């Protein structure tokens, strides 16, 4: 077995960086493989172009005649670019993407061949949906599921396939994907935010949620990755002794990018540029062989599509460089895991970022309105927001002494906290002229000035305001951003609707002026949402105690976190905002539970394979060598052998001790897994895996890692951390 390890190390050390040709400016090649507005102007009639733009801006329907024109234009463009097939590219509840390729090729009745692609094929397809997770929405034998074109996300050419972003729904109309609920949430926040923004600018007719994700990932040599069964099967190392050197010297963070990695990054950026993914930033992250890339902000739906596409492109580019990308949130113990920070804001069609202070008191009041309402939304639905980032893999980060903690809180900085404290003292009802002047000039008016030095210094906050956006840090590195973005935009939409109703009542029935009404409502929100604001260390035991006093949730595990999905308030929220029906919500909860169970089930099986197929045989083989050595000493020195073999006997005894416990714990874990597998109810089954099976994982790992220390390097079969993390 150890031969595989040393062969992999030898192969990894023979690699050389690939030469990447990067001719011309990146802007010249941007979106060359995307059927974007520029291509539409070239290939569509004005009628068709206006219809598609109307669908993107207002959600209006595209009739069949126009769809035929668009399909023909897409086909001509794609074939000219070398395409042979097309696919509806969708996001089933697996968390990744799916596609079924069909050729443009078709036959006429007389046997002649032609390239065919019509409006019906563009707008709707019927893939076999029987094997996708559905959470009980439909029976397995009812395979019909429909994909429907999403014109707000442009089609793109990937290889020789025209990819058309779509939603995925059941025959009965329920969403079977992550995109459809996201689009509904974005529509809800658009409507709600536009209504509030009109208080400040009547010209606003649309508000887009924007998203800028930061993708963290590990990059290791392909041969080394393939030498580890746990990495291949689970995406993380289930066992492995921590290397003597990790990240404690901080020498990797923002350091010089290794040559092979830089070659990979350049290649990746070249492919992303052609696909219209606006990647901008690249750097080493904190842990060894950990890296990050980040794009320019985009409209949220498009940003989600681009992130999913990016992860697929990363895998393919890495393959050509003989590298393996690890998206698992915690692939290695003892060093930082990977997240996908979601930077979120709201932008009007007039070009204004609603979470950025302006040059006048009125613009700053607009900023405060959306700022405070976001805080209030997160305070009201913090447990629901936590559920949106729950997964078996992300449980290794959240609440496990790694940023961020499982307790949701908001960091806004001392300066903005002072502003909110000032507003908390606003008089109820009408304001005196003096108070109005004080508020507008000395409180609201000076917000841009006080924010100049208001840099974000709290890296443990799960939801932080960072100047002109909120950063949601708990999102896992392999998570589909659609899930947290759907929840965040839904709760903010609900909160903005409530805010507008309250303000309108004060204006219409209490005869308050608009700014007086806004100040009055914001004052109450600041008071009632104060518990969610926290500027300190999210890891401290003092904060855990304080959070408990504030009645903030602390759901450390996925089974606990996702129970809130079917709480009465959650169901009412999704229904009221037309984002998801009760059937759709319950289906998603069921899918999440099933996914959690299957991930732990697979890890349990791999643990069993590692223990019995790798660790125990290696330990016994080395133990036999020591026993032979002791026997040889006894044969030569007789009774005097004991003094000469004390060290060998000690190691033999310690190996035996770990082997005995390791076998006992592994067998006990397997028995608990068998018990859990016969449980019918998903929640009870998930709880059994969480509380009965998973605790054995750390115990089994402990003894495996102790044996790794005792067994000679020559005889240890599994590629070690120092090799996985420090071979560049």
XYZ file of C-alpha atoms in Angstrom:
728
model
C 0.000 0.000 0.000
C 2.793 2.455 0.874
C 4.081 1.994 -2.672
C 1.051 3.918 -3.956
C 1.907 6.795 -1.631
C 5.537 7.053 -2.683
C 4.665 6.702 -6.361
C 2.210 9.593 -5.982
C 4.854 11.731 -4.266
C 7.342 10.977 -7.021
C 4.807 11.884 -9.719
C 3.871 15.133 -7.977
C 7.490 16.226 -7.716
C 8.045 15.727 -11.441
C 5.372 18.262 -12.472
C 6.228 21.521 -14.225
C 3.939 24.553 -14.714
C 2.016 24.695 -17.988
C 2.644 27.663 -20.263
C -0.531 29.727 -20.666
C -0.928 31.964 -23.693
C -2.620 35.238 -22.695
C -2.647 37.422 -25.795
C -4.322 40.814 -25.674
C -6.193 42.656 -22.995
C -8.715 40.733 -20.957
C -11.431 43.252 -21.807
C -11.075 42.354 -25.495
C -11.972 38.712 -24.816
C -14.598 39.263 -22.123
C -17.849 37.328 -22.720
C -16.859 36.163 -26.220
C -18.662 32.880 -25.451
C -21.811 34.519 -24.065
C -25.023 35.343 -25.946
C -25.250 38.694 -24.195
C -26.750 42.054 -25.114
C -24.034 42.735 -27.673
C -24.770 39.440 -29.480
C -28.531 40.019 -29.252
C -28.148 43.366 -30.989
C -26.256 41.609 -33.790
C -28.509 38.586 -34.252
C -32.030 39.635 -33.142
C -34.665 41.819 -34.740
C -35.562 44.955 -32.792
C -38.899 43.379 -31.828
C -37.220 40.270 -30.433
C -34.487 42.296 -28.717
C -37.031 44.567 -27.002
C -39.070 41.553 -25.900
C -36.073 39.843 -24.283
C -34.967 43.084 -22.599
C -38.518 43.557 -21.278
C -38.470 40.038 -19.835
C -35.149 40.739 -18.126
C -36.247 44.099 -16.708
C -39.850 43.465 -15.719
C -40.401 39.726 -16.019
C -42.825 40.046 -18.937
C -43.514 36.907 -20.955
C -41.953 36.184 -24.342
C -44.493 34.850 -26.851
C -43.816 31.826 -29.054
C -43.154 33.847 -32.214
C -40.435 35.866 -30.485
C -39.048 32.714 -28.827
C -38.622 31.168 -32.295
C -36.653 34.223 -33.418
C -34.429 34.112 -30.328
C -33.836 30.367 -30.735
C -32.831 30.779 -34.371
C -30.460 33.601 -33.470
C -28.902 31.597 -30.635
C -28.469 28.586 -32.920
C -26.793 30.618 -35.684
C -24.442 32.289 -33.236
C -23.594 29.052 -31.416
C -22.983 27.027 -34.595
C -20.786 29.806 -35.961
C -18.802 29.463 -32.711
C -18.412 25.703 -33.205
C -21.353 24.368 -31.182
C -22.842 20.992 -32.034
C -25.251 20.536 -29.092
C -27.472 22.520 -26.742
C -28.593 21.869 -23.175
C -30.897 23.286 -20.546
C -28.495 24.038 -17.689
C -30.290 23.833 -14.337
C -29.766 23.566 -10.580
C -31.436 20.504 -9.036
C -31.513 20.087 -5.261
C -28.194 18.235 -5.361
C -26.452 21.588 -4.810
C -24.673 21.431 -8.161
C -25.782 21.798 -11.803
C -27.249 19.332 -14.296
C -27.478 19.117 -18.076
C -28.674 16.795 -20.849
C -27.132 17.488 -24.258
C -29.149 17.326 -27.486
C -27.650 17.805 -30.941
C -28.866 20.568 -33.221
C -28.876 17.783 -35.814
C -32.268 16.514 -37.018
C -33.779 14.682 -40.008
C -36.528 15.807 -42.387
C -39.231 13.300 -43.457
C -37.420 12.776 -46.735
C -34.239 11.783 -44.929
C -32.308 15.005 -45.448
C -30.319 16.346 -42.469
C -30.400 19.841 -41.019
C -29.564 21.817 -37.885
C -32.760 22.491 -35.962
C -33.518 24.484 -32.808
C -36.864 26.226 -32.271
C -38.620 28.333 -29.687
C -40.229 25.282 -28.087
C -36.827 23.718 -27.490
C -35.487 26.999 -26.107
C -38.348 27.787 -23.749
C -39.087 24.344 -22.297
C -37.603 20.848 -22.127
C -38.636 17.660 -20.352
C -35.622 15.860 -18.855
C -36.002 12.542 -17.055
C -36.268 13.836 -13.492
C -36.807 10.591 -11.595
C -33.357 10.421 -9.980
C -33.081 14.002 -8.729
C -33.849 14.776 -5.067
C -37.452 15.921 -4.683
C -38.319 15.538 -1.003
C -41.599 13.783 -1.700
C -43.005 16.297 -4.196
C -43.551 13.524 -6.747
C -43.378 9.745 -6.956
C -40.288 8.190 -8.505
C -42.295 6.672 -11.357
C -43.560 10.169 -12.256
C -40.367 11.154 -14.028
C -41.645 14.288 -15.676
C -39.929 17.469 -14.671
C -39.744 20.571 -16.823
C -36.898 22.989 -17.417
C -37.943 26.508 -18.425
C -35.708 29.220 -19.898
C -34.479 31.992 -17.604
C -33.875 34.961 -19.959
C -32.325 37.027 -17.124
C -29.195 34.857 -17.254
C -27.602 34.797 -20.725
C -26.921 31.581 -22.607
C -23.264 30.692 -23.025
C -21.067 28.366 -25.029
C -19.145 25.802 -22.970
C -16.920 23.647 -25.137
C -19.140 22.721 -28.082
C -22.424 22.994 -26.164
C -24.835 25.930 -26.008
C -25.878 26.114 -22.340
C -29.246 27.750 -21.590
C -29.814 28.632 -17.893
C -33.217 27.351 -16.785
C -35.426 26.706 -13.803
C -36.553 23.150 -13.005
C -40.115 22.423 -11.893
C -42.287 19.378 -11.287
C -45.230 18.377 -13.478
C -47.494 19.853 -10.786
C -45.638 23.177 -10.817
C -43.527 23.026 -7.652
C -39.893 24.092 -7.889
C -37.428 21.202 -7.922
C -34.381 23.460 -8.019
C -32.570 26.308 -6.283
C -32.995 28.891 -9.051
C -36.811 29.207 -9.123
C -37.161 30.188 -5.424
C -34.202 32.567 -5.799
C -35.842 34.312 -8.758
C -39.069 34.669 -6.755
C -37.134 36.109 -3.791
C -35.324 38.564 -6.071
C -38.655 39.644 -7.530
C -40.015 40.151 -4.010
C -37.066 42.264 -2.860
C -37.195 44.262 -6.106
C -40.842 45.168 -5.510
C -40.392 45.907 -1.800
C -37.152 47.884 -2.146
C -38.471 49.888 -5.103
C -41.492 50.938 -3.046
C -39.277 52.189 -0.219
C -36.684 53.762 -2.543
C -39.433 55.921 -4.065
C -39.609 57.791 -0.743
C -36.264 59.253 -1.747
C -36.295 59.181 -5.550
C -39.485 58.891 -7.601
C -37.450 57.908 -10.668
C -36.484 54.520 -9.239
C -38.400 51.777 -11.061
C -36.295 48.702 -10.255
C -33.941 47.491 -7.524
C -31.515 44.622 -8.068
C -29.941 42.581 -5.310
C -26.218 42.341 -6.006
C -23.806 39.615 -4.976
C -20.052 39.370 -4.877
C -18.859 35.952 -3.710
C -15.346 35.114 -2.531
C -14.464 31.525 -3.445
C -11.938 29.806 -1.173
C -10.482 26.436 -2.157
C -7.545 24.074 -1.680
C -5.391 22.954 -4.587
C -3.290 19.794 -4.327
C -1.518 17.529 -6.766
C -3.829 15.113 -8.563
C -1.681 12.039 -7.799
C -1.557 12.863 -4.104
C -5.321 13.348 -4.003
C -5.972 10.050 -5.791
C -3.742 8.236 -3.315
C -6.192 9.091 -0.510
C -9.466 7.070 -0.606
C -11.086 9.501 1.827
C -10.363 12.522 -0.378
C -11.684 10.678 -3.423
C -14.901 9.523 -1.741
C -15.732 12.309 0.747
C -13.763 15.380 -0.323
C -11.918 15.524 3.004
C -9.213 13.662 4.906
C -10.950 11.568 7.558
C -7.615 10.683 9.184
C -4.189 12.263 9.166
C -1.683 13.440 11.737
C -1.267 17.227 11.698
C 2.008 18.303 10.088
C 4.684 19.832 12.307
C 4.215 23.061 10.407
C 0.759 24.341 9.522
C -0.364 27.938 9.186
C 1.111 29.217 12.448
C 3.839 31.269 10.751
C 1.320 33.104 8.520
C 3.845 32.757 5.705
C 1.391 31.463 3.124
C -1.267 34.184 3.503
C -0.917 36.714 0.656
C 2.495 35.201 -0.094
C 4.069 34.592 -3.481
C 1.753 32.326 -5.481
C 3.481 28.998 -6.356
C 4.365 28.622 -10.037
C 2.054 25.691 -10.816
C -0.805 27.397 -9.017
C -0.215 30.675 -10.816
C -0.286 28.826 -14.129
C -3.601 27.245 -13.087
C -4.987 30.649 -12.056
C -4.004 32.293 -15.325
C -5.595 29.474 -17.299
C -8.730 29.653 -15.147
C -9.037 33.411 -15.560
C -8.641 33.066 -19.323
C -11.558 30.595 -19.475
C -13.650 32.681 -17.075
C -13.098 35.784 -19.178
C -14.522 34.090 -22.272
C -17.549 32.926 -20.251
C -18.242 36.427 -18.913
C -17.326 35.571 -15.296
C -15.700 38.822 -14.089
C -12.997 37.338 -11.836
C -10.739 40.052 -10.511
C -8.841 39.037 -7.365
C -6.556 36.070 -6.667
C -4.311 35.323 -3.686
C -2.967 32.762 -1.250
C -5.257 32.167 1.716
C -4.279 31.427 5.316
C -3.789 27.656 5.209
C -1.050 25.921 3.181
C -2.177 25.200 -0.402
C -5.351 27.250 0.177
C -6.296 30.009 -2.258
C -9.081 32.443 -3.070
C -10.555 34.217 -6.057
C -13.239 36.874 -6.179
C -15.157 38.627 -8.980
C -16.659 42.037 -9.580
C -20.167 42.374 -8.086
C -23.072 41.300 -10.310
C -26.838 40.973 -10.177
C -27.480 38.153 -7.701
C -29.058 35.592 -10.036
C -26.280 35.973 -12.593
C -23.641 35.893 -9.833
C -25.057 32.590 -8.546
C -24.954 31.086 -12.054
C -21.407 32.323 -12.537
C -20.231 30.799 -9.266
C -21.681 27.400 -10.143
C -20.144 27.580 -13.605
C -16.833 28.694 -12.117
C -16.593 25.622 -9.872
C -17.103 23.368 -12.876
C -14.505 25.283 -14.894
C -12.071 25.075 -11.969
C -12.355 21.286 -11.901
C -11.736 21.002 -15.650
C -8.825 23.460 -15.713
C -7.234 21.803 -12.676
C -7.400 18.443 -14.439
C -5.293 19.758 -17.311
C -2.689 20.937 -14.789
C -2.689 17.581 -12.952
C -4.164 19.307 -9.908
C -7.244 18.628 -7.791
C -9.527 21.371 -6.434
C -10.981 20.700 -2.982
C -14.200 22.623 -2.296
C -14.996 20.797 0.953
C -15.381 23.234 3.841
C -12.873 21.337 6.012
C -10.637 19.037 3.950
C -7.835 19.076 6.541
C -7.950 19.058 10.342
C -5.930 21.563 12.340
C -5.895 24.327 9.723
C -8.473 26.754 8.334
C -11.354 25.454 6.277
C -12.866 27.191 3.258
C -15.870 29.477 2.996
C -17.597 31.458 0.301
C -18.275 34.914 1.716
C -21.417 36.388 0.146
C -21.199 40.180 -0.172
C -24.739 41.483 -0.642
C -26.254 44.855 -1.401
C -29.151 46.540 -3.249
C -28.750 48.761 -6.319
C -31.332 50.887 -8.113
C -31.758 51.225 -11.868
C -30.699 54.858 -11.373
C -27.210 53.673 -10.380
C -27.421 54.070 -6.591
C -26.129 51.541 -4.059
C -28.795 51.705 -1.342
C -26.305 50.569 1.314
C -23.812 53.291 0.553
C -24.035 56.717 2.260
C -24.401 59.756 0.018
C -23.517 63.434 -0.093
C -26.736 64.797 1.434
C -28.750 64.131 4.623
C -31.626 62.752 2.517
C -29.328 60.261 0.767
C -27.956 59.238 4.135
C -31.467 58.781 5.482
C -32.057 56.487 2.521
C -28.906 54.563 3.473
C -30.030 54.310 7.097
C -33.448 53.099 6.039
C -32.092 50.103 4.140
C -29.270 49.576 6.656
C -31.566 49.395 9.685
C -34.208 47.341 7.869
C -31.584 44.754 6.936
C -30.472 44.534 10.563
C -34.089 44.172 11.655
C -34.709 41.426 9.051
C -31.678 39.435 10.188
C -32.663 39.862 13.837
C -36.183 38.573 13.170
C -35.104 35.626 11.044
C -31.571 34.874 12.265
C -32.370 31.200 12.808
C -33.763 30.852 9.298
C -30.683 32.532 7.824
C -28.487 30.107 9.788
C -30.435 27.196 8.297
C -29.604 28.356 4.760
C -25.898 27.577 5.231
C -26.301 24.274 7.075
C -24.721 21.117 5.663
C -22.782 18.109 6.905
C -19.535 19.559 5.567
C -20.134 23.112 6.820
C -20.809 21.797 10.330
C -17.037 21.362 10.597
C -16.654 25.158 10.414
C -19.727 26.727 12.009
C -19.506 26.574 15.769
C -16.316 24.530 15.634
C -13.750 27.177 16.644
C -13.474 28.541 13.148
C -14.817 31.730 11.611
C -17.654 32.346 11.767
C -19.509 30.923 14.793
C -22.910 29.232 14.553
C -24.531 32.076 16.486
C -25.747 34.775 14.115
C -24.822 38.344 14.998
C -24.163 41.555 13.094
C -21.009 43.646 13.288
C -21.410 47.288 12.245
C -18.522 49.009 14.049
C -18.471 51.535 16.875
C -19.065 54.582 14.691
C -22.305 53.321 13.166
C -23.377 51.941 16.542
C -23.045 55.484 17.894
C -25.265 56.792 15.081
C -27.942 54.200 15.870
C -27.725 55.053 19.571
C -28.376 58.692 18.661
C -31.380 57.725 16.541
C -32.721 55.567 19.345
C -33.371 58.763 21.274
C -35.545 60.374 18.575
C -38.749 61.830 19.987
C -41.963 59.947 19.366
C -44.282 61.638 16.854
C -43.517 65.026 15.335
C -39.982 66.367 15.635
C -39.093 69.862 16.775
C -37.243 72.078 14.261
C -34.152 71.877 16.464
C -34.256 68.085 16.598
C -34.723 67.870 12.827
C -31.704 70.098 12.269
C -29.594 68.136 14.751
C -30.524 64.810 13.192
C -30.034 65.854 9.595
C -26.841 67.855 10.014
C -24.973 66.304 12.920
C -26.177 62.693 12.970
C -27.358 61.593 9.536
C -25.435 64.186 7.556
C -22.051 63.183 8.960
C -22.320 59.449 8.283
C -19.887 59.490 5.309
C -17.290 61.282 7.421
C -17.459 58.901 10.362
C -17.293 55.900 8.040
C -13.966 56.942 6.518
C -12.052 55.046 9.218
C -14.747 52.478 9.879
C -12.822 49.517 8.500
C -14.001 46.021 9.276
C -11.752 44.556 11.961
C -13.962 41.757 13.242
C -13.316 38.606 11.223
C -15.409 36.395 13.525
C -18.733 38.060 12.744
C -21.058 35.903 10.611
C -22.847 38.964 9.168
C -20.811 42.151 8.967
C -21.322 45.566 7.416
C -18.205 46.349 5.400
C -18.653 49.893 4.135
C -21.261 49.631 1.372
C -22.524 46.053 1.689
C -23.230 43.281 4.156
C -20.926 40.271 4.134
C -22.442 36.890 5.006
C -19.421 34.842 6.018
C -20.893 31.515 7.036
C -21.634 30.271 3.512
C -19.687 27.083 2.816
C -17.164 26.897 -0.003
C -19.143 24.286 -1.964
C -22.590 25.687 -1.142
C -24.851 26.942 -3.916
C -25.175 30.681 -3.146
C -28.812 30.511 -4.277
C -29.863 29.056 -0.910
C -28.602 31.828 1.423
C -29.407 34.510 -1.154
C -32.980 33.239 -1.450
C -33.478 33.468 2.310
C -31.705 36.818 2.746
C -33.621 38.536 -0.038
C -36.907 37.063 1.163
C -36.522 38.285 4.747
C -35.359 41.739 3.622
C -38.325 41.983 1.225
C -40.733 41.079 4.026
C -39.132 43.615 6.357
C -39.215 46.428 3.775
C -42.895 45.731 3.094
C -43.640 45.955 6.818
C -41.593 49.150 7.077
C -43.468 50.844 4.240
C -46.835 49.957 5.758
C -45.825 51.465 9.101
C -44.422 54.635 7.531
C -47.493 55.112 5.342
C -49.781 54.787 8.368
C -47.851 57.506 10.204
C -48.011 59.767 7.154
C -51.674 59.143 6.308
C -53.229 58.806 9.755
C -50.847 60.642 12.109
C -50.113 63.517 9.718
C -46.351 63.135 10.128
C -44.024 64.361 7.425
C -42.227 61.660 5.466
C -38.842 62.051 7.174
C -40.496 62.262 10.619
C -42.383 59.035 9.937
C -39.213 57.308 8.745
C -37.262 58.425 11.824
C -40.048 57.204 14.112
C -40.197 53.733 12.583
C -36.416 53.378 12.411
C -36.179 54.314 16.086
C -38.361 51.355 17.066
C -36.463 48.967 14.778
C -33.160 50.033 16.303
C -34.518 49.272 19.774
C -36.090 45.928 18.935
C -33.148 44.600 16.901
C -30.402 45.618 19.319
C -29.769 42.052 20.490
C -28.366 40.972 17.101
C -25.629 43.648 17.119
C -22.317 42.463 18.562
C -18.816 43.812 17.953
C -16.811 41.375 20.071
C -15.231 37.943 19.697
C -17.796 35.467 18.401
C -15.831 32.525 19.804
C -15.730 33.539 23.448
C -17.670 31.630 26.084
C -18.827 34.984 27.417
C -20.524 35.693 24.076
C -22.205 32.279 24.098
C -23.642 33.077 27.514
C -24.633 36.571 26.420
C -26.200 35.274 23.189
C -28.263 32.840 25.236
C -29.505 35.733 27.380
C -30.400 37.607 24.198
C -32.317 34.512 23.020
C -30.243 34.106 19.875
C -30.176 30.608 18.410
C -27.053 28.456 18.597
C -27.734 25.537 16.255
C -24.407 23.772 15.865
C -25.577 20.876 13.703
C -27.516 20.621 10.477
C -30.405 18.522 11.857
C -30.998 21.199 14.509
C -30.476 24.136 12.150
C -32.930 23.116 9.440
C -35.855 22.403 11.750
C -36.773 26.086 11.583
C -37.675 25.684 7.894
C -41.057 24.213 8.772
C -41.771 26.439 11.756
C -45.032 28.369 11.479
C -43.296 31.750 10.997
C -41.061 30.375 8.229
C -43.925 28.805 6.309
C -45.961 32.003 6.600
C -42.992 34.087 5.433
C -42.298 32.064 2.283
C -45.986 31.870 1.447
C -46.638 35.593 2.022
C -43.703 36.564 -0.198
C -44.693 34.029 -2.913
C -41.238 32.457 -2.719
C -42.134 28.885 -1.759
C -45.286 26.959 -0.942
C -45.478 24.788 2.157
C -45.008 21.714 -0.051
C -41.807 23.174 -1.518
C -40.422 24.136 1.905
C -41.120 20.724 3.425
C -39.571 19.045 0.389
C -36.391 21.040 0.820
C -36.163 20.171 4.482
C -36.530 16.495 3.595
C -33.841 16.764 0.897
C -31.451 18.490 3.330
C -31.963 15.760 5.925
C -31.432 13.017 3.351
C -28.271 14.713 2.103
C -26.923 15.017 5.646
C -27.617 11.328 6.326
C -25.983 10.169 3.098
C -22.844 12.253 3.647
C -22.303 10.784 7.122
C -23.220 7.330 5.887
C -20.543 7.519 3.191
C -17.963 8.845 5.660
C -18.765 5.998 8.058
C -18.219 3.441 5.314
C -14.927 5.045 4.264
C -13.754 5.082 7.882
C -14.385 1.338 8.031
C -12.431 0.853 4.795
C -9.504 2.963 6.004
C -9.276 1.216 9.374
C -9.488 -2.362 8.116
C -7.860 -1.897 4.714
C -5.042 0.520 5.502
C -4.375 1.450 9.121
C -4.634 -1.923 10.902
C -2.628 -3.848 8.249
C 0.126 -1.181 8.261
C 0.304 -1.156 12.065
C 0.441 -4.958 12.286
C 3.084 -5.145 9.532
C 5.317 -2.706 11.383
C 4.573 -4.399 14.696
C 5.706 -7.713 13.209
C 9.006 -6.111 12.171
C 9.531 -4.948 15.744
C 8.610 -8.396 17.083
C 11.129 -9.982 14.729
C 13.731 -7.531 15.968
C 12.986 -8.408 19.589
C 13.111 -12.129 18.738
C 16.494 -11.663 17.087
C 17.867 -9.858 20.125
C 16.614 -12.620 22.378
C 18.229 -15.252 20.182
C 21.605 -13.506 20.290
C 21.671 -12.080 23.825
C 19.449 -14.524 25.681
C 18.081 -13.188 28.973
C 19.850 -9.888 28.443
C 17.615 -9.042 25.478
C 15.013 -7.246 27.646
C 17.264 -4.328 28.458
C 18.144 -3.954 24.768
C 14.545 -4.161 23.560
C 12.748 -1.845 26.018
C 11.989 0.733 23.293
C 10.746 -1.842 20.807
C 8.526 -3.512 23.393
C 7.087 -0.149 24.424
C 6.162 0.704 20.833
C 4.716 -2.805 20.306
C 2.569 -2.378 23.415
C 1.383 1.087 22.419
C 0.496 -0.100 18.910
C -1.465 -2.993 20.399
C -3.334 -0.625 22.713
C -4.383 1.672 19.875
C -5.290 -1.262 17.635
C -7.566 -2.757 20.277
C -9.436 0.511 20.869
C -9.506 1.334 17.159
C -11.168 -1.965 16.267
C -13.641 -1.659 19.141
C -14.627 1.907 18.207
C -14.889 1.138 14.485
C -17.092 -1.889 15.095
C -19.268 0.132 17.472
C -19.613 2.875 14.839
C -20.666 0.313 12.229
C -23.274 -1.127 14.600
C -24.707 2.349 15.307
C -24.823 2.976 11.575
C -26.774 -0.216 11.041
C -29.247 0.831 13.734
C -29.645 4.272 12.170
C -30.184 2.849 8.691
C -33.423 1.091 9.665
C -35.011 4.281 11.033
C -37.758 5.444 8.671
C -38.285 9.036 9.808
C -35.675 11.345 8.238
C -35.335 13.668 11.226
C -34.881 10.789 13.673
C -32.440 9.124 11.298
C -30.415 12.329 10.901
C -30.354 12.764 14.684
C -29.106 9.186 15.080
C -26.293 9.775 12.593
C -25.456 13.097 14.243
C -25.548 11.974 17.879
C -24.810 8.236 17.732
C -22.637 7.627 14.660
C -20.672 10.838 14.096
C -19.142 11.039 17.629
C -17.164 7.891 16.815
C -15.471 9.637 13.886
C -13.228 11.784 16.092
C -12.423 8.844 18.359
C -11.467 6.607 15.429
C -9.404 9.395 13.928
C -7.542 9.942 17.200
C -6.240 6.368 17.299
C -5.470 6.299 13.568
C -3.401 9.440 13.951
C -1.585 8.032 16.990
C -0.693 4.948 14.945
C 0.579 7.168 12.123
C 3.080 8.583 14.615
C 4.175 5.139 15.800
C 4.450 3.327 12.450
C 7.579 3.999 10.419
C 7.204 6.457 7.552
C 8.278 3.739 5.124
C 5.359 1.504 6.112
C 2.580 4.092 6.424
C 0.266 3.705 3.387
C -1.711 6.978 3.428
C -0.226 10.154 1.979
C 0.592 12.433 4.908
C -0.427 16.018 5.618
C 3.084 17.344 5.059
C 2.949 15.901 1.532
C -0.622 16.933 0.727
C -0.145 20.495 1.985
C 3.447 21.339 1.160
C 4.110 19.715 -2.214
C 3.589 22.668 -4.563
